[in-house]
Amino acid sequence: MHATSATQAHGAVPVSCNRAHRSNAVIKSHESLIEKRVAGVTRKTWGDYSVELSGRPRRLLGEKGAETYTEIHTFHVVIHLYTMSEKVQVSYSGRIATITIDNEKKLGALDLEGYYALAKSMREVAARDDIYITILTGKGRYFSAGADVSVGRSHPPGTDLYKEWLRTFVSNNLNITQAFYSHPKILIAALNGPAVGLSAALTGFADFVYAAPHTFLLTPFSSLGLVAEGGASQAFVQRLGISKANEALIMSKRIGVEELVATGYVNKVFECEKGDNEGFMRQVLHEVDDRLGEHLVGESLTGIKALIRKPEREVLDRQTVAEVFAGLNRFVTGVPQQEFQKLASGQKRHKL
């Protein structure tokens, strides 16, 4: 069995399994997995993996987390692999990777696992030599409503809050922010709707931004007792200019699509109805094919981006660390948690 990436979300991977081969795919042994009929196909799902078997394997060994599989007669396996969180999906077409935030029921909001899956997907796309363009989009009316405030974290008395938030908030924000500003492919943010909070901040690292008409950016950090996140204290100043960046970050002011176009943050707006993701993405992909298609050399695209981004890399390394530790100090006070609880309970609504 060959090693297979866990972000090949929308396709099926045919794999030939032979004796004593190794794989990064995790398959757990289960008696009901094998049907004793020649044309039989059995499907079983464990966590992130959906597995189809056909043929007559004699024995399948290994437990979740194991890599070595022995005593397997040759048979055909189709593995539908998903990211750690099904809220983030990845598909490939030619030299383009499309990452979709798929949590429509919560307006694209992400919890810690969701942001980890997003960062993991970005890094795995970055490692593929055949990909030159990454498109990031959402599903539904919103691109992403930011952090999922419905997922509360209560800590028992005596908890070392500094240690707890260092382990969760700091590591998560460092990881996701670095995954975006270090991404070597041409990064396109296809904003199918509003972008809020950390998710909005991360779009500042896109090389091109396309938007639906109802798009706006909202970074309500000061409203929540937080400080700037996701590299916004650097990226927003560069993309929006200092005046609009101050409005967005200090005032927690909503920046509408007209202003985003006027400042150069958004490259182009595509007309579509709210929630018409297919129509919106059809226009985005047509634009990408027209402007960034095969007539442009892939290595040149990424090479030019690397040169453009090089001067700011060390600045972003320093600024991201400064942001997360400033944010850590805010969480230790307990103020952001109180504001999140007010939002989750409906006691507070942001002034849009």
Coordinates of C-alpha atoms in Angstrom, one line a residue:
M1 CA 0.0 0.0 0.0
H2 CA 1.3 3.4 -0.9
A3 CA 1.4 6.3 1.5
T4 CA -1.5 8.6 0.8
S5 CA -2.2 12.2 1.8
A6 CA -5.1 12.8 4.2
T7 CA -6.3 15.8 2.3
Q8 CA -7.3 14.1 -0.9
A9 CA -10.8 14.7 0.3
H10 CA -13.0 14.7 -2.8
G11 CA -11.5 11.8 -4.6
A12 CA -11.0 8.1 -4.2
V13 CA -7.5 6.6 -4.2
P14 CA -7.1 3.1 -5.7
V15 CA -4.4 1.2 -3.8
S16 CA -2.9 -2.2 -4.3
C17 CA -2.2 -3.9 -1.0
N18 CA 0.6 -6.5 -0.8
R19 CA 2.3 -8.4 1.9
A20 CA 4.3 -6.4 4.5
H21 CA 3.8 -3.0 2.9
R22 CA 3.7 0.2 5.0
S23 CA 1.2 3.0 4.8
N24 CA 0.4 6.3 6.5
A25 CA -3.3 5.5 6.0
V26 CA -4.8 4.2 9.2
I27 CA -7.1 1.2 8.9
K28 CA -8.4 -0.8 11.8
S29 CA -9.0 -4.5 11.7
H30 CA -12.6 -5.5 12.0
E31 CA -14.3 -8.9 11.3
S32 CA -17.3 -7.3 9.6
L33 CA -15.0 -5.6 7.2
I34 CA -14.7 -8.6 4.9
E35 CA -17.6 -10.1 3.1
K36 CA -17.1 -13.6 1.7
R37 CA -18.5 -13.1 -1.7
V38 CA -16.5 -12.7 -4.9
A39 CA -18.1 -9.4 -6.1
G40 CA -18.7 -8.1 -2.6
V41 CA -17.8 -4.6 -1.6
T42 CA -17.7 -3.6 2.1
R43 CA -17.6 -0.1 3.3
K44 CA -16.5 0.9 6.8
T45 CA -15.7 4.2 8.3
W46 CA -13.4 5.0 11.2
G47 CA -13.0 8.7 12.1
D48 CA -11.4 10.4 9.1
Y49 CA -11.3 7.4 6.8
S50 CA -13.9 5.8 4.6
V51 CA -12.6 2.5 3.2
E52 CA -14.0 0.3 0.5
L53 CA -12.6 -3.2 0.0
S54 CA -13.2 -5.6 -2.9
G55 CA -11.7 -9.0 -3.5
R56 CA -10.7 -11.5 -0.8
P57 CA -8.1 -10.3 1.6
R58 CA -7.1 -13.2 4.0
R59 CA -6.3 -11.0 6.9
L60 CA -6.0 -7.3 7.7
L61 CA -3.7 -6.5 10.6
G62 CA -3.0 -3.2 12.5
E63 CA -4.7 -0.8 14.8
K64 CA -5.5 2.9 14.6
G65 CA -2.1 4.6 14.7
A66 CA -0.2 1.6 13.4
E67 CA 1.6 1.6 10.1
T68 CA 2.6 -2.0 9.4
Y69 CA 0.2 -4.4 7.7
T70 CA 1.1 -8.0 7.1
E71 CA -0.5 -11.2 5.8
I72 CA -2.6 -9.4 3.2
H73 CA -3.4 -11.0 -0.1
T74 CA -3.5 -8.6 -3.0
F75 CA -6.9 -6.8 -3.3
H76 CA -8.3 -3.5 -4.3
V77 CA -8.9 -0.7 -1.8
V78 CA -10.5 2.6 -2.4
I79 CA -9.8 5.1 0.4
H80 CA -11.8 8.3 0.7
L81 CA -9.6 10.4 2.9
Y82 CA -10.7 13.5 4.8
T83 CA -8.8 16.1 6.8
M84 CA -8.9 15.8 10.6
S85 CA -12.0 18.0 10.6
E86 CA -14.7 17.5 8.1
K87 CA -15.2 21.2 8.3
V88 CA -12.3 21.7 6.0
Q89 CA -12.2 19.9 2.6
V90 CA -9.6 19.9 -0.1
S91 CA -9.9 19.0 -3.7
Y92 CA -7.4 19.1 -6.6
S93 CA -7.8 19.9 -10.3
G94 CA -4.7 20.2 -12.4
R95 CA -2.3 22.6 -10.8
I96 CA -5.0 24.1 -8.5
A97 CA -5.9 23.1 -5.0
T98 CA -9.2 24.3 -3.5
I99 CA -9.6 24.4 0.2
T100 CA -13.2 24.8 1.4
I101 CA -14.4 25.8 4.9
D102 CA -17.4 23.6 5.1
N103 CA -19.4 24.4 8.2
E104 CA -22.5 26.1 6.7
K105 CA -24.7 25.4 9.8
K106 CA -22.4 27.7 11.8
L107 CA -21.6 30.2 9.1
G108 CA -18.2 28.7 8.6
A109 CA -17.1 29.1 12.2
L110 CA -14.1 27.0 13.3
D111 CA -13.0 25.6 16.6
L112 CA -9.4 24.7 17.5
E113 CA -9.6 21.5 15.6
G114 CA -11.0 23.3 12.6
Y115 CA -8.2 25.8 12.5
Y116 CA -5.7 23.0 13.0
A117 CA -7.2 21.2 10.0
L118 CA -7.1 24.4 7.9
A119 CA -3.4 24.9 8.8
K120 CA -2.6 21.2 8.1
S121 CA -4.4 21.5 4.7
M122 CA -2.4 24.6 3.8
R123 CA 0.9 22.9 4.7
E124 CA 0.1 19.7 2.7
V125 CA -0.9 21.7 -0.4
A126 CA 2.4 23.7 0.1
A127 CA 4.4 20.5 -0.1
R128 CA 2.9 19.4 -3.4
D129 CA 5.2 20.1 -6.3
D130 CA 2.4 19.8 -8.9
I131 CA 0.3 22.6 -7.3
Y132 CA 0.9 26.3 -8.0
I133 CA -2.4 27.9 -7.0
T134 CA -4.4 27.5 -3.8
I135 CA -8.0 28.8 -3.7
L136 CA -9.5 29.2 -0.2
T137 CA -13.3 29.6 0.0
G138 CA -16.3 28.9 2.2
K139 CA -19.7 27.3 1.8
G140 CA -23.0 29.0 2.4
R141 CA -23.7 32.7 3.0
Y142 CA -20.5 33.3 5.0
F143 CA -16.9 32.7 4.2
S144 CA -16.2 32.2 7.9
A145 CA -17.7 33.6 11.0
G146 CA -14.4 33.2 12.8
A147 CA -14.0 31.3 16.1
D148 CA -16.9 29.1 17.1
V149 CA -18.0 30.9 20.3
S150 CA -20.5 28.1 21.0
V151 CA -17.6 25.9 22.0
G152 CA -16.9 27.1 25.5
R153 CA -14.0 26.1 27.7
S154 CA -14.5 26.1 31.5
H155 CA -11.5 25.6 33.8
P156 CA -11.8 24.2 37.3
P157 CA -10.5 26.2 40.2
G158 CA -6.7 26.0 40.5
T159 CA -6.1 25.6 36.8
D160 CA -2.9 27.3 35.6
L161 CA -4.6 29.6 33.1
Y162 CA -1.3 30.8 31.6
K163 CA -0.2 27.3 30.9
E164 CA -3.7 26.3 29.5
W165 CA -3.9 29.2 27.1
L166 CA -0.3 28.8 26.1
R167 CA -1.1 25.2 25.1
T168 CA -4.3 26.0 23.2
F169 CA -4.5 29.6 22.0
V170 CA -0.8 30.4 21.5
S171 CA 0.0 27.2 19.7
N172 CA -3.1 27.3 17.5
N173 CA -2.7 30.9 16.4
L174 CA 1.0 30.6 15.8
N175 CA 0.4 27.5 13.7
I176 CA -2.4 28.8 11.6
T177 CA -0.9 32.3 11.0
Q178 CA 2.5 30.9 10.0
A179 CA 0.8 28.4 7.6
F180 CA -0.8 31.4 5.8
Y181 CA 2.0 33.9 5.6
S182 CA 4.6 31.2 4.7
H183 CA 2.4 29.6 2.0
P184 CA 4.5 29.3 -1.2
K185 CA 1.7 28.9 -3.7
I186 CA -0.3 31.7 -5.2
L187 CA -3.0 32.1 -2.6
I188 CA -6.5 33.2 -3.7
A189 CA -9.1 34.1 -1.1
A190 CA -12.5 33.5 -2.8
L191 CA -14.8 35.3 -0.3
N192 CA -18.2 33.9 -0.9
G193 CA -19.5 36.1 1.9
P194 CA -18.5 37.9 5.1
A195 CA -15.2 37.0 6.9
V196 CA -15.0 37.6 10.6
G197 CA -12.3 37.5 13.3
L198 CA -9.3 35.3 12.9
S199 CA -10.6 34.0 9.5
A200 CA -10.9 37.5 8.2
A201 CA -7.4 38.4 9.4
L202 CA -5.9 35.4 7.6
T203 CA -7.3 36.6 4.2
G204 CA -4.8 39.5 4.5
F205 CA -2.1 37.1 3.3
A206 CA -3.9 36.2 0.0
D207 CA -2.1 37.3 -3.2
F208 CA -5.5 37.9 -4.8
V209 CA -8.9 38.4 -3.2
Y210 CA -12.2 37.9 -5.1
A211 CA -15.5 38.6 -3.3
A212 CA -19.3 38.2 -3.5
P213 CA -21.3 41.4 -3.3
H214 CA -22.4 40.9 0.3
T215 CA -18.9 40.4 1.6
F216 CA -17.5 42.4 4.4
L217 CA -14.5 42.0 6.8
L218 CA -15.1 42.3 10.6
T219 CA -12.4 41.9 13.1
P220 CA -14.2 42.6 16.5
F221 CA -11.1 42.0 18.6
S222 CA -11.5 45.1 20.7
S223 CA -15.2 44.3 21.2
L224 CA -14.2 41.0 22.7
G225 CA -11.5 42.2 24.9
L226 CA -8.8 40.8 22.6
V227 CA -6.0 42.2 20.6
A228 CA -5.2 41.8 16.9
E229 CA -4.7 38.1 15.7
G230 CA -3.7 36.2 12.6
G231 CA -1.0 38.7 11.6
A232 CA -3.7 41.4 11.1
S233 CA -1.6 44.1 12.8
Q234 CA 0.9 43.7 9.9
A235 CA -1.2 42.4 7.0
F236 CA -4.2 44.7 7.4
V237 CA -2.0 47.8 7.6
Q238 CA -0.3 46.8 4.3
R239 CA -3.5 45.8 2.5
L240 CA -6.0 48.4 3.8
G241 CA -3.7 51.3 4.7
I242 CA -3.2 52.6 8.2
S243 CA -6.4 54.6 8.4
K244 CA -8.7 51.7 7.4
A245 CA -6.7 49.2 9.3
N246 CA -7.2 51.3 12.5
E247 CA -10.9 51.4 11.8
A248 CA -11.0 47.6 11.3
L249 CA -8.8 46.7 14.2
I250 CA -9.1 49.4 16.9
M251 CA -12.7 50.4 16.3
S252 CA -13.9 46.8 15.3
K253 CA -15.6 48.5 12.4
R254 CA -17.1 46.5 9.6
I255 CA -15.3 47.1 6.3
G256 CA -17.8 46.7 3.4
V257 CA -16.9 45.3 -0.1
E258 CA -17.0 48.8 -1.7
E259 CA -14.3 50.0 0.7
L260 CA -12.3 46.7 0.2
V261 CA -12.3 47.4 -3.5
A262 CA -11.4 51.0 -3.1
T263 CA -8.4 50.2 -0.9
G264 CA -7.2 47.4 -3.2
Y265 CA -7.9 44.7 -0.7
V266 CA -10.3 43.0 -3.1
N267 CA -9.3 42.6 -6.7
K268 CA -12.7 41.9 -8.1
V269 CA -16.3 41.4 -7.1
F270 CA -18.4 38.7 -8.8
E271 CA -22.2 39.2 -9.0
C272 CA -24.1 36.3 -7.4
E273 CA -26.9 35.6 -4.9
K274 CA -26.2 35.0 -1.3
G275 CA -25.4 31.3 -0.9
D276 CA -24.9 30.7 -4.6
N277 CA -21.5 29.1 -4.0
E278 CA -21.5 27.2 -7.3
G279 CA -22.2 30.4 -9.4
F280 CA -19.6 32.3 -7.5
M281 CA -16.9 29.7 -7.8
R282 CA -17.6 29.2 -11.4
Q283 CA -16.8 32.9 -12.0
V284 CA -13.7 32.7 -9.8
L285 CA -12.3 29.6 -11.6
H286 CA -13.0 31.3 -15.0
E287 CA -11.0 34.3 -13.8
V288 CA -8.2 32.2 -12.5
D289 CA -8.0 30.2 -15.7
D290 CA -8.0 33.4 -17.7
R291 CA -5.5 35.3 -15.7
L292 CA -3.4 32.6 -14.1
G293 CA -3.8 29.7 -16.5
E294 CA -1.4 27.5 -18.3
H295 CA -0.1 30.4 -20.4
L296 CA 1.8 31.4 -17.3
V297 CA 4.7 29.2 -16.1
G298 CA 4.0 27.8 -12.6
E299 CA 7.5 28.1 -11.3
S300 CA 7.6 31.7 -12.3
L301 CA 4.4 32.4 -10.4
T302 CA 5.7 31.0 -7.2
G303 CA 9.2 32.4 -7.7
I304 CA 7.9 35.9 -8.2
K305 CA 5.7 35.6 -5.1
A306 CA 8.7 34.4 -3.0
L307 CA 10.7 37.5 -4.0
I308 CA 7.8 39.8 -3.3
R309 CA 7.2 38.3 0.2
K310 CA 10.8 37.9 1.2
P311 CA 11.3 41.3 2.8
E312 CA 8.4 40.9 5.2
R313 CA 9.0 37.4 6.4
E314 CA 11.2 38.2 9.4
V315 CA 8.8 41.0 10.3
L316 CA 5.9 38.6 10.3
D317 CA 7.8 36.1 12.4
R318 CA 8.3 38.7 15.1
Q319 CA 4.9 40.3 14.8
T320 CA 3.0 37.0 15.0
V321 CA 4.9 36.1 18.2
A322 CA 4.1 39.6 19.7
E323 CA 0.4 39.2 18.8
V324 CA -0.1 35.7 20.4
F325 CA 1.6 36.6 23.6
A326 CA -0.4 39.8 23.9
G327 CA -3.5 37.7 23.3
L328 CA -2.4 35.2 25.9
N329 CA -2.2 38.0 28.5
R330 CA -5.7 39.0 27.6
F331 CA -7.1 35.5 28.0
V332 CA -5.4 35.2 31.4
T333 CA -7.5 38.1 32.6
G334 CA -10.7 36.3 31.8
V335 CA -12.2 39.2 29.9
P336 CA -12.4 37.6 26.4
Q337 CA -14.1 34.5 27.9
Q338 CA -16.8 36.6 29.5
E339 CA -17.4 38.5 26.2
F340 CA -17.6 35.2 24.2
Q341 CA -20.1 33.9 26.7
K342 CA -22.2 37.0 26.2
L343 CA -22.2 36.4 22.5
A344 CA -23.0 32.7 22.8
S345 CA -25.9 33.4 25.1
G346 CA -27.3 36.3 23.0
Q347 CA -26.6 38.9 25.7
K348 CA -24.3 40.8 23.4
R349 CA -24.4 41.5 19.7
H350 CA -21.6 43.3 17.8
K351 CA -22.5 46.7 16.5
L352 CA -22.3 46.2 12.8

